[in-house]
Coordinates of N, CA, C and O in Angstrom, one line a residue:
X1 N -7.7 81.2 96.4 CA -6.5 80.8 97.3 C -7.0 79.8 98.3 O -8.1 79.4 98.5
X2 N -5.9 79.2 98.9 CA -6.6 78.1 100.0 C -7.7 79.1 101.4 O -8.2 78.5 102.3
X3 N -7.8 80.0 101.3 CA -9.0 80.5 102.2 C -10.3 80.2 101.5 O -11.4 80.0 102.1
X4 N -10.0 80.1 100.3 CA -11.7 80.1 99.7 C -11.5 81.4 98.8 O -11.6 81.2 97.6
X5 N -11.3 82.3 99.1 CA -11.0 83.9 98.3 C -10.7 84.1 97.3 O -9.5 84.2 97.4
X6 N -11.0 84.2 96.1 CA -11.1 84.9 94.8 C -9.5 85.5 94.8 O -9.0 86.0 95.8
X7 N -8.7 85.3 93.6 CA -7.4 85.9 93.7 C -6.9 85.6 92.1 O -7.5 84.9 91.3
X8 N -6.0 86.3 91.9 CA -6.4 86.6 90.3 C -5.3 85.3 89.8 O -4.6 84.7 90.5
X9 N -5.5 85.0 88.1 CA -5.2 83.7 88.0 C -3.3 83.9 88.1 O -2.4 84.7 87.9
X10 N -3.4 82.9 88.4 CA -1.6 82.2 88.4 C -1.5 82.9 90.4 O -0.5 82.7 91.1
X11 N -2.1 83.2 90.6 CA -1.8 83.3 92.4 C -2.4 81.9 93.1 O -2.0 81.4 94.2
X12 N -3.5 81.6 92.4 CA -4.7 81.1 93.4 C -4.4 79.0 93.5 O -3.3 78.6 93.6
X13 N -5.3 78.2 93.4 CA -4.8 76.7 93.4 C -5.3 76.1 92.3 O -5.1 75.0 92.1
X14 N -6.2 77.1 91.4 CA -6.6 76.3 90.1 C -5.5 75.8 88.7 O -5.3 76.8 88.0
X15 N -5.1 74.9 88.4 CA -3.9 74.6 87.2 C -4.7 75.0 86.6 O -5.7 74.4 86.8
X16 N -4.8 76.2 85.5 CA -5.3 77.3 84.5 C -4.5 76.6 83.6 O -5.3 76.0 82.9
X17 N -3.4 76.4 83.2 CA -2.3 75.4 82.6 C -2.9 74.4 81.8 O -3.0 74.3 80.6
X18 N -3.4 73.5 83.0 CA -4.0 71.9 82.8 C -5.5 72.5 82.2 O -5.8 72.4 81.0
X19 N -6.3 73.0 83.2 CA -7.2 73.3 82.6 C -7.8 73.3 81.0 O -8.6 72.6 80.5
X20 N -6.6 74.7 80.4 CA -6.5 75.2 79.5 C -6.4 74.6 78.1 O -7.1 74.8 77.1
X21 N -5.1 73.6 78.3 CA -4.2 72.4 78.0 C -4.9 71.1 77.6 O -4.5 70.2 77.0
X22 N -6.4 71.3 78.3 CA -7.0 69.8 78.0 C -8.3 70.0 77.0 O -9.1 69.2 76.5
X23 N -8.3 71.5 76.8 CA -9.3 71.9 75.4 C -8.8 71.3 73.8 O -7.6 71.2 73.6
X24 N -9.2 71.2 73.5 CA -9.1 70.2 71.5 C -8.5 71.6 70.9 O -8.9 72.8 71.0
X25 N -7.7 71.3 70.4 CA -6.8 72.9 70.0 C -7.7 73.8 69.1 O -8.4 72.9 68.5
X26 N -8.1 74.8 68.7 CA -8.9 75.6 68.1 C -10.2 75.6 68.1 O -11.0 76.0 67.2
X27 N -10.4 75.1 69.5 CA -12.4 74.8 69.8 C -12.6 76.4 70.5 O -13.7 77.0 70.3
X28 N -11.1 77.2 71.5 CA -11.5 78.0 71.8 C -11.5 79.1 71.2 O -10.5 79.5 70.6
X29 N -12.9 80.1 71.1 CA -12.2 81.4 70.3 C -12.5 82.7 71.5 O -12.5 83.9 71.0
X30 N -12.9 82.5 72.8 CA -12.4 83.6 73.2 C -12.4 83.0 75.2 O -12.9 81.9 75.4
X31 N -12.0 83.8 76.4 CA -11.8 83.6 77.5 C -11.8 85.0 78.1 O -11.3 86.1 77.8
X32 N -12.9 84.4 79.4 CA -13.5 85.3 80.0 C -13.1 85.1 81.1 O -13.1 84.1 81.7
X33 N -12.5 86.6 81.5 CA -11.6 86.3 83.6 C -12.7 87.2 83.7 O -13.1 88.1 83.1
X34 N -13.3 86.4 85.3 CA -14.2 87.4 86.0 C -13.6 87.0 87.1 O -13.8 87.4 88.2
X35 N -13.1 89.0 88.6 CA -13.1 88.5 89.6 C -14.1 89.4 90.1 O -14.6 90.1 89.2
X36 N -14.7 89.4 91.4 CA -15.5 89.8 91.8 C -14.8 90.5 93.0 O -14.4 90.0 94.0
X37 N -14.9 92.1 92.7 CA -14.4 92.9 93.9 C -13.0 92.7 94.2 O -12.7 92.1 95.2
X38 N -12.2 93.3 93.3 CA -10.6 93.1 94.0 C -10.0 94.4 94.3 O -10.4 95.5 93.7
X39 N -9.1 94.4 95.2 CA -8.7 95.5 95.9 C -8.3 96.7 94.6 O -8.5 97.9 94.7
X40 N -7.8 96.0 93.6 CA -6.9 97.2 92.8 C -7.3 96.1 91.1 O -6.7 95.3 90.5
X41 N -9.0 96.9 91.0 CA -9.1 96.4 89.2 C -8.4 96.3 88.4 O -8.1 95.3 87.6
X42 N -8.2 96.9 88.4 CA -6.6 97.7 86.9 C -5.4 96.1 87.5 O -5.4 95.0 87.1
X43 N -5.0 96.6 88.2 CA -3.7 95.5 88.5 C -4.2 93.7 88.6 O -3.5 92.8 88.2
X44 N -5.3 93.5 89.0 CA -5.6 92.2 89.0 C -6.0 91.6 87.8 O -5.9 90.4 87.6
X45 N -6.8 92.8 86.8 CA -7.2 92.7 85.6 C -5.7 92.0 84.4 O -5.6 91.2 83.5
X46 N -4.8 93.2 85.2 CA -3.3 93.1 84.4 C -2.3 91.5 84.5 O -1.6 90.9 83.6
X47 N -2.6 91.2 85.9 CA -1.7 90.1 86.4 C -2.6 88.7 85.9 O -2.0 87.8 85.4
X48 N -4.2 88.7 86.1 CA -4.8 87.6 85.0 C -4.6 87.9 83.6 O -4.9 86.8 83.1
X49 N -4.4 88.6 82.8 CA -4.1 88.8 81.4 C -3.0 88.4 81.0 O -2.9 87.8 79.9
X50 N -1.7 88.5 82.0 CA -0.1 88.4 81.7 C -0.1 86.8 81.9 O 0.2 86.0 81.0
X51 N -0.6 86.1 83.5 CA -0.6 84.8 83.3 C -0.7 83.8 82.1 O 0.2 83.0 81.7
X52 N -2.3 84.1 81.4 CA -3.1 83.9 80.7 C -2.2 83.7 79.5 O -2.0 82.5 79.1
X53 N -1.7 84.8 79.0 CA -0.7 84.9 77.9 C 0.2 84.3 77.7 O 0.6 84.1 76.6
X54 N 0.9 83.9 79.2 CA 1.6 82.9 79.2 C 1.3 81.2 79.2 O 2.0 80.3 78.8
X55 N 0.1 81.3 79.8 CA 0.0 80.0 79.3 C -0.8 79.8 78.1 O -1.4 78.7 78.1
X56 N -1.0 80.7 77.0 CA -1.5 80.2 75.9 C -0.5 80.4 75.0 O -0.6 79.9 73.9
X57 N 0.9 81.4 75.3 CA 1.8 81.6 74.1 C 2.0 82.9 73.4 O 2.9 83.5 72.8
X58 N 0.4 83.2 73.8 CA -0.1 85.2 73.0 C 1.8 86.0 73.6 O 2.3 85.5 74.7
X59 N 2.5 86.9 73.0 CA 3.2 88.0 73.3 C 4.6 86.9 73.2 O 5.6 87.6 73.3
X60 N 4.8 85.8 73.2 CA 5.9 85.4 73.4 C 7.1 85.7 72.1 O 8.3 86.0 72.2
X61 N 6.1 85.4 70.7 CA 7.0 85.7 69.7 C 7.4 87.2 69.9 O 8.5 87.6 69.8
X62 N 6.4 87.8 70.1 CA 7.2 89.2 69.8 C 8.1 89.8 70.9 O 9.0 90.7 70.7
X63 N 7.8 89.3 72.4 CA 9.4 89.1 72.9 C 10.3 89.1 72.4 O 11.1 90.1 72.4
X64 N 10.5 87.7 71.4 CA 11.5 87.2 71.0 C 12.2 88.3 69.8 O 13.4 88.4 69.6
X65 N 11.3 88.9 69.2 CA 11.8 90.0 67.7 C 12.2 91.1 68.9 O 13.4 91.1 69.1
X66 N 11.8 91.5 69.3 CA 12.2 93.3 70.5 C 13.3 92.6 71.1 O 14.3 93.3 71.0
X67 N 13.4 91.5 71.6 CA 14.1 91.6 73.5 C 15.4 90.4 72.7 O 16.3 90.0 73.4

């Protein structure tokens, strides 16, 4: 975040997006979130996973068949 502080992805100022976005399509085969010490593991673990998902596309098809 702009203090400097560790905050889980899609809260904090890094474009994870752009980032993500500027890899050669299929170079990646896996992605590693580390935070260090967050108030509630489980939930920050959950809110960097869901971002993540969204900006790579993972869960969207099957949205689309259920919802």
């Amino acid at each position: 975040d702009s203090s400097g502080q560790e905050t889980d992805i899609g809260a904090g100022q890094i474009d994870f997006a752009r980032l993500l976005g500027a890899l050669p399509a299929g170079s990646t085969e896996y992605i590693f979130v580390e935070r260090d010490e967050p108030q509630l593991p489980l939930a920050s673990a959950a809110q960097s996973l869901s971002c993540l998902n969204k900006i790579i596309g993972i869960g969207s098809e099957d949205k689309k068949k259920t919802g």
